[in-house]
Structure formats: structure tokens, C-alpha cells
Short mmCIF file of C-alpha atoms and ligand atoms in Angstrom, two decimals:
data_model
loop_
_atom_site.label_atom_id
_atom_site.label_comp_id
_atom_site.label_asym_id
_atom_site.label_seq_id
_atom_site.Cartn_x
_atom_site.Cartn_y
_atom_site.Cartn_z
CA MET X 1 13.39 -20.33 29.68
CA HIS X 2 11.60 -17.98 27.27
CA ARG X 3 8.96 -19.11 24.94
CA THR X 4 9.59 -19.43 21.14
CA LEU X 5 8.24 -18.21 17.82
CA GLU X 6 6.17 -21.29 17.62
CA ASP X 7 4.48 -20.48 20.96
CA LEU X 8 3.89 -16.98 19.79
CA ARG X 9 1.82 -18.08 16.74
CA THR X 10 -1.06 -19.11 19.10
CA TYR X 11 -0.47 -16.63 21.84
CA ARG X 12 -3.54 -14.66 22.89
CA PRO X 13 -2.59 -11.60 25.01
CA GLU X 14 -4.71 -11.01 28.03
CA PRO X 15 -5.97 -7.52 29.23
CA GLY X 16 -3.63 -5.97 31.87
CA VAL X 17 -0.89 -8.60 31.36
CA PRO X 18 2.31 -7.34 29.73
CA TRP X 19 4.07 -9.45 27.24
CA ALA X 20 7.43 -8.99 25.37
CA LEU X 21 9.23 -9.73 22.08
CA LEU X 22 12.80 -10.24 23.04
CA ASP X 23 16.24 -10.00 21.34
CA ALA X 24 14.93 -9.05 17.91
CA THR X 25 16.64 -6.65 15.56
CA ILE X 26 14.34 -3.64 15.09
CA ILE X 27 13.85 -1.58 11.91
CA ASP X 28 11.60 1.12 13.53
CA GLY X 29 10.00 2.78 10.54
CA THR X 30 11.47 6.26 11.32
CA GLY X 31 14.25 5.85 8.72
CA GLY X 32 16.83 5.37 11.46
CA PRO X 33 19.16 2.34 11.15
CA ALA X 34 18.27 -1.10 12.42
CA PHE X 35 19.29 -1.84 16.06
CA GLY X 36 19.26 -4.81 18.51
CA PRO X 37 19.08 -7.12 20.05
CA ALA X 38 16.21 -5.17 21.59
CA HIS X 39 13.05 -5.85 23.45
CA VAL X 40 9.51 -4.59 22.90
CA VAL X 41 7.04 -4.74 25.80
CA ILE X 42 3.38 -4.69 24.91
CA LEU X 43 0.43 -3.96 27.30
CA ASP X 44 -3.16 -3.70 26.37
CA GLY X 45 -2.45 -3.35 22.69
CA ARG X 46 0.15 -0.66 23.04
CA ILE X 47 3.98 -0.63 23.09
CA SER X 48 4.78 0.26 26.57
CA ARG X 49 8.52 0.09 26.37
CA VAL X 50 11.35 -0.44 23.92
CA LEU X 51 14.64 -1.49 25.45
CA ALA X 52 17.72 -1.23 23.51
CA ARG X 53 21.40 -1.50 24.32
CA HIS X 54 22.30 1.89 22.79
CA ASP X 55 19.87 3.55 25.19
CA ALA X 56 21.57 1.98 28.06
CA LEU X 57 24.95 3.09 26.80
CA ALA X 58 23.64 6.57 26.37
CA GLY X 59 22.41 6.68 29.98
CA LEU X 60 18.74 6.87 28.80
CA ALA X 61 17.99 3.47 30.58
CA ASP X 62 19.41 1.40 33.24
CA GLY X 63 23.12 1.05 32.69
CA ASP X 64 23.48 -2.64 33.25
CA TYR X 65 22.30 -4.10 29.92
CA SER X 66 23.21 -7.61 31.29
CA ALA X 67 20.27 -7.52 33.58
CA ARG X 68 18.25 -6.29 30.65
CA TYR X 69 15.03 -8.30 30.25
CA PRO X 70 11.87 -6.36 31.22
CA ASP X 71 11.11 -7.41 34.83
CA GLU X 72 7.53 -6.42 34.57
CA VAL X 73 7.00 -9.28 32.06
CA ALA X 74 6.47 -12.75 33.54
CA PRO X 75 8.63 -15.51 31.82
CA GLU X 76 5.46 -17.21 30.28
CA HIS X 77 4.81 -13.98 28.50
CA ARG X 78 8.23 -13.49 27.00
CA PHE X 79 9.09 -14.62 23.48
CA SER X 80 12.67 -15.13 22.32
CA LEU X 81 13.15 -13.93 18.72
CA GLU X 82 16.89 -13.93 18.39
CA GLY X 83 18.04 -13.49 14.87
CA MET X 84 14.68 -12.14 13.59
CA HIS X 85 13.70 -8.72 12.41
CA LEU X 86 10.83 -6.64 13.77
CA LEU X 87 9.18 -3.86 11.82
CA PRO X 88 6.10 -1.58 12.16
CA GLY X 89 3.06 -3.08 10.56
CA PHE X 90 2.85 -2.31 6.87
CA ILE X 91 0.21 0.24 5.62
CA ASP X 92 -1.04 -0.24 2.11
CA ALA X 93 -1.83 3.37 1.20
CA HIS X 94 -3.83 2.42 -1.92
CA ALA X 95 -5.97 -0.66 -1.33
CA HIS X 96 -9.30 -2.11 -2.37
CA ILE X 97 -11.05 -4.95 -0.45
CA GLY X 98 -12.38 -6.23 -3.63
CA ALA X 99 -15.94 -6.18 -5.27
CA PRO X 100 -17.97 -9.33 -5.72
CA ASP X 101 -16.95 -9.66 -9.35
CA GLN X 102 -13.33 -9.75 -8.37
CA VAL X 103 -13.06 -11.94 -5.28
CA GLU X 104 -15.32 -14.64 -3.70
CA SER X 105 -14.69 -13.55 -0.29
CA THR X 106 -13.16 -10.63 1.49
CA ASP X 107 -11.74 -12.93 4.21
CA TYR X 108 -9.49 -14.33 1.41
CA VAL X 109 -8.28 -10.83 0.82
CA PHE X 110 -7.75 -10.13 4.49
CA LYS X 111 -5.72 -13.34 4.97
CA LEU X 112 -3.41 -12.41 2.01
CA TRP X 113 -2.89 -8.93 3.56
CA LEU X 114 -2.29 -10.19 7.06
CA GLY X 115 -0.05 -12.94 5.60
CA HIS X 116 2.18 -10.05 4.22
CA GLY X 117 2.24 -8.17 7.50
CA ILE X 118 -0.19 -5.41 6.26
CA THR X 119 -1.95 -4.26 9.36
CA ARG X 120 -3.71 -1.23 8.01
CA VAL X 121 -5.12 -0.23 4.65
CA ARG X 122 -6.31 2.99 3.25
CA GLU X 123 -9.31 1.75 1.22
CA VAL X 124 -9.60 4.15 -1.54
CA GLY X 125 -13.14 4.36 -2.96
CA SER X 126 -15.19 1.38 -1.55
CA LEU X 127 -15.49 0.40 -5.21
CA GLY X 128 -18.21 -2.00 -6.30
CA ILE X 129 -19.58 -2.63 -2.77
CA GLY X 130 -22.09 -0.66 -0.86
CA PHE X 131 -20.56 1.82 1.59
CA GLY X 132 -22.64 0.26 4.53
CA ARG X 133 -20.74 -2.95 4.05
CA MET X 134 -17.38 -1.10 3.94
CA ALA X 135 -18.18 0.95 7.11
CA GLU X 136 -19.14 -2.24 8.91
CA ALA X 137 -15.82 -3.92 7.95
CA ALA X 138 -13.93 -0.72 8.96
CA ARG X 139 -15.78 -0.72 12.32
CA ARG X 140 -15.31 -4.45 12.98
CA SER X 141 -11.54 -4.31 11.92
CA ALA X 142 -10.78 -1.50 14.40
CA ALA X 143 -12.78 -3.25 17.15
CA GLY X 144 -10.74 -6.40 16.68
CA GLU X 145 -13.92 -8.39 15.86
CA LEU X 146 -12.61 -9.21 12.26
CA ALA X 147 -9.32 -10.94 11.35
CA ALA X 148 -8.28 -8.18 9.07
CA PRO X 149 -6.04 -5.19 8.82
CA ILE X 150 -7.59 -2.05 10.23
CA ILE X 151 -9.39 -0.44 7.40
CA HIS X 152 -9.44 3.38 6.78
CA PRO X 153 -12.40 3.84 4.31
CA TYR X 154 -12.52 6.54 1.65
CA LEU X 155 -15.62 7.07 -0.44
CA THR X 156 -15.65 7.84 -4.18
CA PHE X 157 -16.84 11.36 -4.75
CA GLY X 158 -20.37 11.85 -6.01
CA ARG X 159 -21.67 8.32 -5.17
CA GLU X 160 -25.49 8.29 -5.02
CA ASP X 161 -25.57 5.83 -2.13
CA VAL X 162 -24.28 8.66 -0.05
CA ALA X 163 -26.19 11.71 -1.28
CA PRO X 164 -27.61 12.95 -4.60
CA PRO X 165 -24.81 13.51 -7.02
CA PRO X 166 -23.68 17.12 -6.48
CA ARG X 167 -24.23 19.73 -9.28
CA THR X 168 -23.03 22.89 -7.35
CA GLY X 169 -20.12 23.84 -5.07
CA ASP X 170 -22.60 23.88 -2.15
CA GLU X 171 -24.06 20.39 -3.00
CA ALA X 172 -20.45 19.16 -3.33
CA ARG X 173 -19.77 20.34 0.31
CA ALA X 174 -23.02 18.72 1.53
CA TRP X 175 -21.96 15.55 -0.23
CA VAL X 176 -18.67 15.55 1.64
CA ARG X 177 -20.40 16.10 4.98
CA ALA X 178 -22.85 13.24 4.18
CA ALA X 179 -19.89 10.94 3.44
CA ARG X 180 -18.35 11.90 6.81
CA GLU X 181 -21.65 11.07 8.64
CA HIS X 182 -21.62 7.77 6.88
CA GLY X 183 -18.06 7.04 8.42
CA ALA X 184 -15.82 7.91 5.55
CA LEU X 185 -12.44 9.10 6.68
CA GLY X 186 -11.64 10.48 3.19
CA VAL X 187 -12.81 11.18 -0.29
CA LYS X 188 -11.42 9.45 -3.44
CA PHE X 189 -11.80 11.48 -6.66
CA PHE X 190 -11.38 10.37 -10.22
CA GLY X 191 -11.46 13.99 -11.08
CA ALA X 192 -14.66 16.18 -11.18
CA ALA X 193 -15.97 19.43 -12.57
CA PRO X 194 -13.45 22.04 -11.23
CA GLU X 195 -15.92 23.97 -9.21
CA LEU X 196 -17.21 20.83 -7.56
CA MET X 197 -13.82 19.50 -6.80
CA ARG X 198 -12.47 22.63 -5.43
CA ALA X 199 -15.50 22.97 -3.13
CA ALA X 200 -15.37 19.37 -2.04
CA LEU X 201 -11.60 19.52 -1.30
CA ALA X 202 -12.25 22.69 0.80
CA GLU X 203 -14.85 20.82 2.77
CA CYS X 204 -12.39 17.77 3.26
CA ARG X 205 -9.91 20.19 4.71
CA ALA X 206 -12.41 21.90 6.97
CA LEU X 207 -13.58 18.49 8.37
CA ASP X 208 -10.00 17.18 8.58
CA MET X 209 -10.80 14.45 6.21
CA GLY X 210 -8.39 12.83 3.85
CA SER X 211 -8.49 13.17 0.04
CA ALA X 212 -6.92 11.23 -2.84
CA CYS X 213 -7.24 11.83 -6.59
CA HIS X 214 -6.80 9.38 -9.63
CA HIS X 215 -6.52 12.36 -12.19
CA SER X 216 -8.16 10.41 -15.05
CA GLN X 217 -7.22 11.14 -18.60
CA GLN X 218 -10.76 12.30 -19.12
CA THR X 219 -10.83 14.92 -16.22
CA SER X 220 -7.19 15.92 -16.13
CA PRO X 221 -7.49 18.68 -18.92
CA ARG X 222 -9.70 20.69 -16.45
CA ALA X 223 -7.99 19.82 -13.24
CA ASN X 224 -4.46 18.31 -13.33
CA ALA X 225 -2.46 17.49 -10.31
CA LEU X 226 -1.02 20.94 -9.72
CA GLN X 227 -4.44 22.54 -9.84
CA THR X 228 -5.89 20.05 -7.38
CA ALA X 229 -2.87 20.25 -5.20
CA ARG X 230 -3.38 24.01 -5.02
CA TRP X 231 -6.94 23.39 -3.98
CA GLY X 232 -5.70 21.31 -1.01
CA LEU X 233 -5.57 17.70 -2.31
CA GLY X 234 -4.12 15.24 0.19
CA SER X 235 -2.56 12.72 -2.20
CA ILE X 236 -1.94 12.20 -5.88
CA GLU X 237 -2.53 8.54 -6.90
CA HIS X 238 -1.06 6.55 -9.79
CA SER X 239 0.90 8.12 -12.87
CA TYR X 240 -1.69 10.39 -14.11
CA GLY X 241 -2.20 14.21 -13.90
CA GLN X 242 1.45 14.98 -13.23
CA ALA X 243 3.23 14.98 -16.46
CA GLU X 244 0.23 16.75 -17.80
CA ALA X 245 0.98 19.52 -15.44
CA MET X 246 4.32 20.37 -16.86
CA TYR X 247 4.37 19.74 -20.60
CA ALA X 248 7.09 21.85 -22.23
CA ASP X 249 5.73 21.99 -25.79
CA ARG X 250 1.93 21.41 -25.44
CA VAL X 251 -0.91 22.08 -23.14
CA LEU X 252 -2.81 18.77 -23.49
CA PRO X 253 -1.37 15.42 -24.29
CA ALA X 254 -1.51 14.36 -27.90
CA VAL X 255 -3.82 11.44 -28.71
CA PRO X 256 -4.42 9.57 -31.89
CA ALA X 257 -7.43 10.82 -33.85
CA GLU X 258 -9.29 7.53 -33.21
CA PHE X 259 -8.65 7.50 -29.43
CA ASN X 260 -11.68 6.39 -27.42
CA TYR X 261 -11.43 6.68 -23.62
CA SER X 262 -14.15 4.06 -23.17
CA ASP X 263 -11.87 1.47 -24.87
CA GLU X 264 -9.74 -0.05 -22.06
CA ALA X 265 -7.04 -1.28 -24.27
CA MET X 266 -6.70 2.08 -26.08
CA ARG X 267 -6.90 3.88 -22.71
CA PHE X 268 -3.96 2.11 -21.19
CA ARG X 269 -1.89 2.06 -24.40
CA GLU X 270 -2.14 5.84 -24.59
CA ALA X 271 -1.57 6.30 -20.86
CA GLY X 272 1.94 4.92 -21.38
CA SER X 273 2.72 7.88 -23.40
CA LEU X 274 1.76 10.58 -20.81
CA TRP X 275 5.27 10.94 -19.32
CA VAL X 276 7.02 10.21 -22.54
CA GLN X 277 5.41 13.30 -24.18
CA GLY X 278 6.20 15.38 -21.01
CA ALA X 279 8.94 17.44 -19.61
CA ARG X 280 12.41 16.10 -18.65
CA PRO X 281 14.52 16.83 -15.63
CA SER X 282 16.43 19.44 -17.52
CA ASP X 283 13.33 21.44 -18.34
CA SER X 284 12.40 24.25 -16.02
CA GLN X 285 8.81 23.08 -15.77
CA TRP X 286 10.00 19.85 -14.01
CA GLY X 287 11.66 21.54 -11.12
CA ASP X 288 9.00 24.32 -10.82
CA PHE X 289 6.33 21.83 -10.60
CA LEU X 290 8.09 19.60 -8.01
CA ASP X 291 8.93 22.61 -5.86
CA GLU X 292 5.43 23.82 -5.80
CA LEU X 293 4.00 20.40 -5.10
CA VAL X 294 6.41 19.72 -2.19
CA GLY X 295 5.64 23.29 -0.90
CA LEU X 296 1.88 22.52 -0.91
CA GLY X 297 2.45 19.29 1.17
CA THR X 298 0.86 16.95 -1.25
CA THR X 299 1.70 13.25 -1.02
CA LEU X 300 2.50 10.93 -3.81
CA VAL X 301 1.17 7.38 -3.94
CA PRO X 302 2.44 6.22 -7.31
CA THR X 303 1.24 2.58 -7.19
CA PHE X 304 4.02 1.51 -9.51
CA ALA X 305 2.89 -2.11 -8.93
CA VAL X 306 -0.39 -1.89 -10.63
CA TYR X 307 1.04 -0.73 -13.97
CA ASN X 308 3.97 -2.94 -13.93
CA ALA X 309 2.35 -5.67 -15.99
CA ALA X 310 2.46 -3.28 -18.83
CA ARG X 311 6.20 -3.52 -18.83
CA ASP X 312 6.00 -7.26 -19.20
CA ALA X 313 2.56 -8.83 -19.37
CA GLU X 314 3.80 -12.37 -19.74
CA ARG X 315 5.71 -12.12 -16.48
CA ALA X 316 2.72 -10.73 -14.72
CA ARG X 317 0.47 -13.65 -15.90
CA ASN X 318 3.06 -16.15 -14.72
CA ARG X 319 4.14 -15.00 -11.27
CA GLU X 320 5.11 -17.71 -8.90
CA TRP X 321 2.11 -16.95 -6.71
CA VAL X 322 -0.51 -17.03 -9.43
CA ARG X 323 -1.27 -20.83 -9.35
CA GLU X 324 -1.70 -21.32 -5.56
CA TYR X 325 -2.93 -17.84 -4.57
CA VAL X 326 -4.97 -16.20 -7.28
CA SER X 327 -8.57 -17.43 -6.89
CA PRO X 328 -10.72 -18.48 -9.80
CA ARG X 329 -12.82 -15.36 -9.79
CA LEU X 330 -9.85 -13.05 -9.62
CA ALA X 331 -8.10 -15.03 -12.41
CA ARG X 332 -11.21 -14.59 -14.56
CA PHE X 333 -11.25 -10.80 -13.74
CA PHE X 334 -7.62 -10.44 -14.95
CA THR X 335 -8.39 -12.28 -18.23
CA PRO X 336 -8.71 -9.68 -21.07
CA CYS X 337 -12.22 -8.40 -21.40
CA ALA X 338 -13.70 -5.14 -22.64
CA HIS X 339 -16.17 -5.03 -19.79
CA ARG X 340 -13.74 -5.37 -16.79
CA HIS X 341 -11.55 -2.47 -15.55
CA GLY X 342 -7.83 -2.88 -16.42
CA SER X 343 -8.07 -6.30 -18.08
CA PHE X 344 -6.66 -5.19 -21.43
CA PHE X 345 -3.67 -7.41 -22.10
CA ALA X 346 -4.87 -8.89 -25.42
CA ASP X 347 -2.49 -8.10 -28.31
CA TRP X 348 -0.19 -6.39 -26.01
CA THR X 349 2.87 -5.71 -28.12
CA THR X 350 6.62 -5.21 -27.95
CA GLU X 351 5.91 -1.61 -28.81
CA ASP X 352 3.46 -1.24 -25.86
CA GLU X 353 5.89 -2.69 -23.48
CA VAL X 354 8.82 -0.61 -24.75
CA LEU X 355 6.65 2.60 -24.43
CA TRP X 356 5.80 1.73 -20.84
CA LYS X 357 9.33 0.95 -19.89
CA GLU X 358 10.34 4.36 -21.15
CA GLN X 359 7.38 5.87 -19.23
CA TYR X 360 8.58 4.13 -16.01
CA ARG X 361 12.11 5.56 -16.42
CA ILE X 362 10.69 9.15 -16.53
CA TRP X 363 8.04 8.70 -13.97
CA MET X 364 10.28 6.92 -11.44
CA ARG X 365 12.83 9.81 -11.86
CA PHE X 366 9.99 12.29 -11.14
CA VAL X 367 8.88 10.53 -7.97
CA ARG X 368 12.45 10.19 -6.79
CA ASP X 369 13.19 13.86 -7.35
CA PHE X 370 9.95 14.64 -5.52
CA ALA X 371 11.22 12.67 -2.42
CA LEU X 372 14.68 14.29 -2.71
CA ARG X 373 13.01 17.76 -2.40
CA GLY X 374 11.30 16.61 0.70
CA GLY X 375 8.07 15.29 -0.62
CA ARG X 376 6.32 12.28 0.95
CA VAL X 377 5.89 9.19 -1.04
CA CYS X 378 3.83 6.20 0.17
CA ALA X 379 3.54 2.53 -0.85
CA GLY X 380 0.23 1.60 -2.35
CA SER X 381 -0.42 -1.51 -4.48
CA ASP X 382 -3.96 -0.90 -5.83
CA PRO X 383 -4.71 -4.76 -5.72
CA GLY X 384 -7.36 -6.57 -7.62
CA PHE X 385 -6.64 -4.76 -11.00
CA ILE X 386 -4.21 -5.34 -13.81
CA HIS X 387 -2.52 -8.39 -12.16
CA SER X 388 -1.89 -6.53 -8.98
CA HIS X 389 -2.54 -9.05 -6.24
CA TYR X 390 -3.41 -8.51 -2.54
CA GLY X 391 -0.23 -8.57 -0.40
CA PHE X 392 2.12 -9.96 -3.03
CA SER X 393 2.04 -6.73 -4.94
CA PHE X 394 2.65 -4.62 -1.97
CA VAL X 395 6.10 -6.27 -1.88
CA ASP X 396 6.28 -5.52 -5.55
CA GLU X 397 5.64 -1.90 -4.75
CA LEU X 398 8.50 -1.81 -2.25
CA GLU X 399 10.80 -3.27 -4.85
CA LEU X 400 9.73 -0.70 -7.38
CA LEU X 401 10.34 2.15 -4.97
CA ARG X 402 13.85 0.61 -4.43
CA GLU X 403 14.16 0.48 -8.37
CA ALA X 404 13.13 4.18 -8.41
CA GLY X 405 16.10 4.97 -6.15
CA PHE X 406 14.77 4.92 -2.64
CA GLN X 407 17.08 3.49 0.00
CA PRO X 408 15.84 0.31 1.72
CA LEU X 409 15.23 2.29 4.90
CA GLU X 410 13.35 4.90 2.81
CA VAL X 411 11.35 2.14 1.32
CA ILE X 412 10.25 0.73 4.79
CA ARG X 413 9.41 4.30 5.98
CA ALA X 414 7.19 4.81 2.81
CA ALA X 415 5.34 1.66 3.89
CA THR X 416 4.97 2.58 7.53
CA LEU X 417 5.61 6.06 9.12
CA HIS X 418 4.96 8.08 6.13
CA ALA X 419 1.73 6.30 5.42
CA ALA X 420 0.62 6.88 8.98
CA GLU X 421 1.37 10.62 8.42
CA LEU X 422 -0.79 10.55 5.30
CA LEU X 423 -3.61 9.08 7.22
CA GLY X 424 -3.01 11.55 10.09
CA ILE X 425 -2.37 8.74 12.70
CA ASP X 426 1.36 8.96 12.95
CA GLY X 427 0.94 9.71 16.73
CA GLU X 428 -0.86 6.39 17.03
CA THR X 429 1.11 4.06 14.72
CA GLY X 430 3.64 3.80 11.89
CA SER X 431 6.85 3.28 14.01
CA ILE X 432 8.11 1.15 16.88
CA GLU X 433 7.97 3.69 19.68
CA ALA X 434 6.63 3.47 23.26
CA GLY X 435 3.08 4.74 23.58
CA LYS X 436 2.04 3.67 20.02
CA SER X 437 -0.29 0.91 18.91
CA ALA X 438 1.35 -2.43 18.79
CA ASP X 439 1.18 -2.90 15.05
CA LEU X 440 4.20 -5.16 14.10
CA VAL X 441 5.62 -7.40 11.53
CA LEU X 442 8.05 -10.10 12.39
CA VAL X 443 10.24 -11.70 9.72
CA GLY X 444 13.13 -14.30 9.66
CA GLU X 445 15.27 -12.56 7.04
CA ASN X 446 16.59 -9.03 6.91
CA PRO X 447 14.40 -7.16 4.41
CA LEU X 448 16.96 -4.32 3.99
CA ARG X 449 19.21 -6.83 2.34
CA ASN X 450 16.53 -8.34 0.17
CA LEU X 451 12.95 -6.94 0.04
CA LYS X 452 11.95 -10.14 -1.92
CA THR X 453 12.05 -12.03 1.30
CA LEU X 454 8.83 -10.19 2.45
CA SER X 455 6.89 -12.11 -0.27
CA GLY X 456 4.42 -14.83 0.68
CA VAL X 457 6.26 -17.33 -1.51
CA GLY X 458 9.59 -16.23 -0.05
CA HIS X 459 12.82 -15.81 -1.95
CA TYR X 460 14.13 -18.59 -4.29
CA SER X 461 17.35 -19.69 -2.70
CA MET X 462 19.69 -22.55 -1.74
CA ASP X 463 20.33 -24.12 1.69
CA GLU X 464 23.81 -25.21 3.01
CA GLY X 465 23.31 -28.65 1.55
CA GLY X 466 22.70 -27.31 -1.98
CA ALA X 467 19.06 -27.88 -1.94
CA VAL X 468 16.68 -25.27 -3.59
CA VAL X 469 14.53 -23.62 -0.82
CA ARG X 470 12.46 -20.66 -0.33
CA ARG X 471 13.55 -18.27 2.37
CA GLY X 472 11.51 -15.59 4.11
CA GLY X 473 7.89 -14.68 4.26
CA VAL X 474 6.27 -12.91 7.29
CA GLU X 475 6.04 -15.08 10.44
CA ILE X 476 3.75 -12.90 12.67
CA ALA X 477 1.66 -9.89 12.19
CA VAL X 478 0.49 -8.02 15.34
CA VAL X 479 -2.55 -5.77 14.79
CA ALA X 480 -3.17 -3.33 17.64
CA GLY X 481 -1.72 -6.00 19.99
CA ARG X 482 -3.52 -8.91 18.51
CA VAL X 483 -1.14 -11.77 17.35
CA VAL X 484 -1.75 -13.24 13.81
CA ASP X 485 0.13 -16.19 12.57
CA ALA X 486 0.93 -14.88 9.14
CA ARG X 487 1.95 -18.24 7.76
CA ARG X 488 -1.29 -19.79 8.87
CA ALA X 489 -3.13 -16.84 7.16
CA LEU X 490 -1.40 -17.62 3.97
CA ARG X 491 -2.11 -21.33 4.24
CA GLU X 492 -5.75 -20.74 4.72
CA ALA X 493 -5.70 -18.37 1.60
CA ARG X 494 -4.19 -21.19 -0.46
CA GLU X 495 -6.69 -23.71 0.87
CA PHE X 496 -9.48 -21.26 -0.01
CA VAL X 497 -8.23 -20.89 -3.55
CA ALA X 498 -7.97 -24.78 -4.02
CA ALA X 499 -11.37 -25.24 -2.55
CA CYS X 500 -12.84 -22.56 -4.92
CA ALA X 501 -11.13 -24.29 -7.81
CA GLU X 502 -12.73 -27.62 -6.96
CA ALA X 503 -16.23 -26.25 -6.48
ZN1 LIG Q 601 -7.30 1.94 -7.01
#
């Protein structure tokens, strides 16, 4: 008799002892269709074997699939998961662990991530916290000493806690080397003076470090996404810098005479017009830019989820997870305020939302066309800003990629294998294959049918008796072979929010 899902929740694998997840349907992250029932054997944090009926039929494995359970695994280490789906651990390609003015505790953030099956994050910038603290969290997460996804830290270019802010190309290169010595795996830019950014990107390449850029409205006129991609940029974040690289009838975006970039509300209101002012698919600039971008190997991390509130601010304020899962400090951070980044939804009008809806139509078409030409797109949620929430908004991002035209299997790949490629660790993780790290997500519903079932609040539904129920949610996350009860992680996040509210 095999053990059950409930047994798996508290299972602690032992060194040198193989264990197995049996009879699940596997969505392996490569883009190939689901298959099963199949078995995954794990030993010392790695997937040692994947047994599937189609391999037996193809003669790649023992032909007798009726004697199919992996004999190297003792019965007490086998877990029967019939009817469930197993995926590679999700990778949020644009994440922040949260600064002290956003969240009361990073453990709360980690629980929300693990509760949504996020087993790795690309932490872009280490914003608002000292890098020493980030490097320590990254080290402990990789060593399994911290109940958290494995953190891949990027440092914001020019920070003075790394090295003196660079003024020359040589100093920019030296800054990147110092960031590397501090343990950064990549550099996050908000744009920079062209000669500094060009030198820093060259150094990132030379050191095999990642690079990501938020092409701010302020810096884009000197270095838009096409220029930085030519300098070797790894990934283009958000909606900025791209439309600006292919205007058909202007060189710079038009802004009102009174526009002031330091005014957050004005900044985001105008940001909604960047694509609307820009080229359309029928313009030659559109295809030329896409072809060059794809040819350069640049990745897009659109983070659709973080601007989604601009299409419907009332909905964003009242999502079903807000009451139980948004902590008091984060709720306060989201409240409109001139001093907090992205908290600008006061007097947000019909006209603003219509503009952003139009912007999304054009922007999504661009991202889709980029993928159709062979470009890599990854899922990033940019949590902690503009009503984007840890874990929950990662599921939003998957739905938004679907809305942009990605097929469900493409969406899952954007969240797994393609993100691993972006991080340069696709030999290590990102798909369910023998030899890779055991980074896995176990769910009760088929996410290809309905991505909403991945949300921590599940999918609003009805049972056979006609009662309203919530279906779905992640059951188990496996991080480098360590089993995490995802439901428990979410329960603890809820309890933390309740305790903060009482205090
Ligand atoms: Zn961000």
C-alpha cells in the first residue's frame, strides 16, 4: 500500500534514500504535452528517474509497464498521487522580497511564494534592503536553511553600498565586478548614462552575469530597449523602452507641457500612452525591431500583472485574496500616497483605464509577436507594488500571458524552463527530467484547463451537490528535494496577517 498525499505533506526525505511520486500526470515544462500516469523518483534532491508508459511503449524502458513501479524505492517512500498533476517548480523572473516599508516580515513573503509553487525567484534589485541581507537570504535559501524559494539576487546598478557610484566606463566595469564579489548573480538597471550602461553590460557579459533593465521614461530617450539590447542586455522588464524604439512619426514620446516625472500619478498616467503613441503591427518599424530583438537573443519579462490594476483599479483593490492575505503594512503601502512608489490610484478615471486597456492590446500583441518570431518571454509578477501581490499575482501573470495569446503549455514553459534558461540554469532545473534538481509543484486540478486553479484562493466553483466550493490551489512544492506543504504555508501566511492586524 502506497502512502498518500496527506503523508507526503510531512515527509522529510533522507540522504541516500530514494523516494517516488507515483501515478501523477506530468506537465514537464518543455512545452511537450502532458503525460501519465507516470512516476518520478528522487534521490538526494535530484530527479533520478522519470518512468512513463510511452517510454516503455517506445522501447526506451522496460517493456512490461504492468510491473512499472520503481523497485529501487521502498514502499514507505512511495506516494500515490493518482489524478493529480505534477509540474516543474515555478520561477518568478521578476520578484522582490519586499522592503521594511512594504512587508512586516520576509517569511510572510516566502510562505506566499511557496504556497503558490514558486521554488525560485530572480530578485531584481534588492530594493530597499541592504545587499548583505539579500546575499545572506540567497545563501541560506540555496543551502536549504531557509523555508523559501531559492533566491537569485540581482543588484541595482550604481548602488553605493557596493562601490562608489560610477562616473566613467572603467568605474562602471569596476562596479559590476564589486557586485559580483558581493554575490550578485546579475545587475538590474533603471537605465543609466549610455557610456556607463554600455560598459557595465559588457562587463556583465564578460563575467557571465545576468542583466535586466527597466527602461525608465527618464532614461529611455538616451538608451531605449533596442540600444541596450545591442549592448548585450539580458532581459527587458516591464512595458517601457520598447514602443519608444519604434515610433513611426516621432523620435521621443509626446508628453503634456506640465508633465513632471517625479509625480507618480502623472508618471503612470503618461506611461499608459507609450504604446498608444507608437507603431502598429502594419508599420515596418514593428517587424524590424522584433526581428533585431529576437536575433540579439534578448528576453522579455513583461510583468503584465503589475500594471493590470491600471485597467481596473477597483477590481485590484478588492481581489478575493486581499482581506485575508494582504498584511496591514502592504495594504498601507498600496494606499495612494505621493511618497510611495506605484501607489497612485487616487482620482484614477475612466479615461485613464481606457487608455491603459488600449495600451495592453498593443503591448500584448507585441509580446506575442516577439514569441512567434522565436523570442523568449518569461513570467514575472513584480510583487509588492501597484497591488501586485506575492504568489497571487504570479498566477495573474500566467493568465495575462494566456490573454496575450500564449497557449497554456507555452505559459507553463514561460514560468519554468524558459525562466531557467534566462537564469542560465536550465541544465539544473526548469523541467521534469532525470538529472535535474527536484523542483516540483503538485496540484489537484489540471492548470492547462484553468490557470485560475493555481491561485491560493482556488477557483470559485460548485460541487456535485450544488454547493459553492473553491477548487484548486497548490498542494505541495518541492524545493531542491525538500518537501513543502503549500497549503500549510498559505495557512501560516493568513495567520500572520491576522496576527499583524490584531497587534
Ligand atoms: Zn520590479
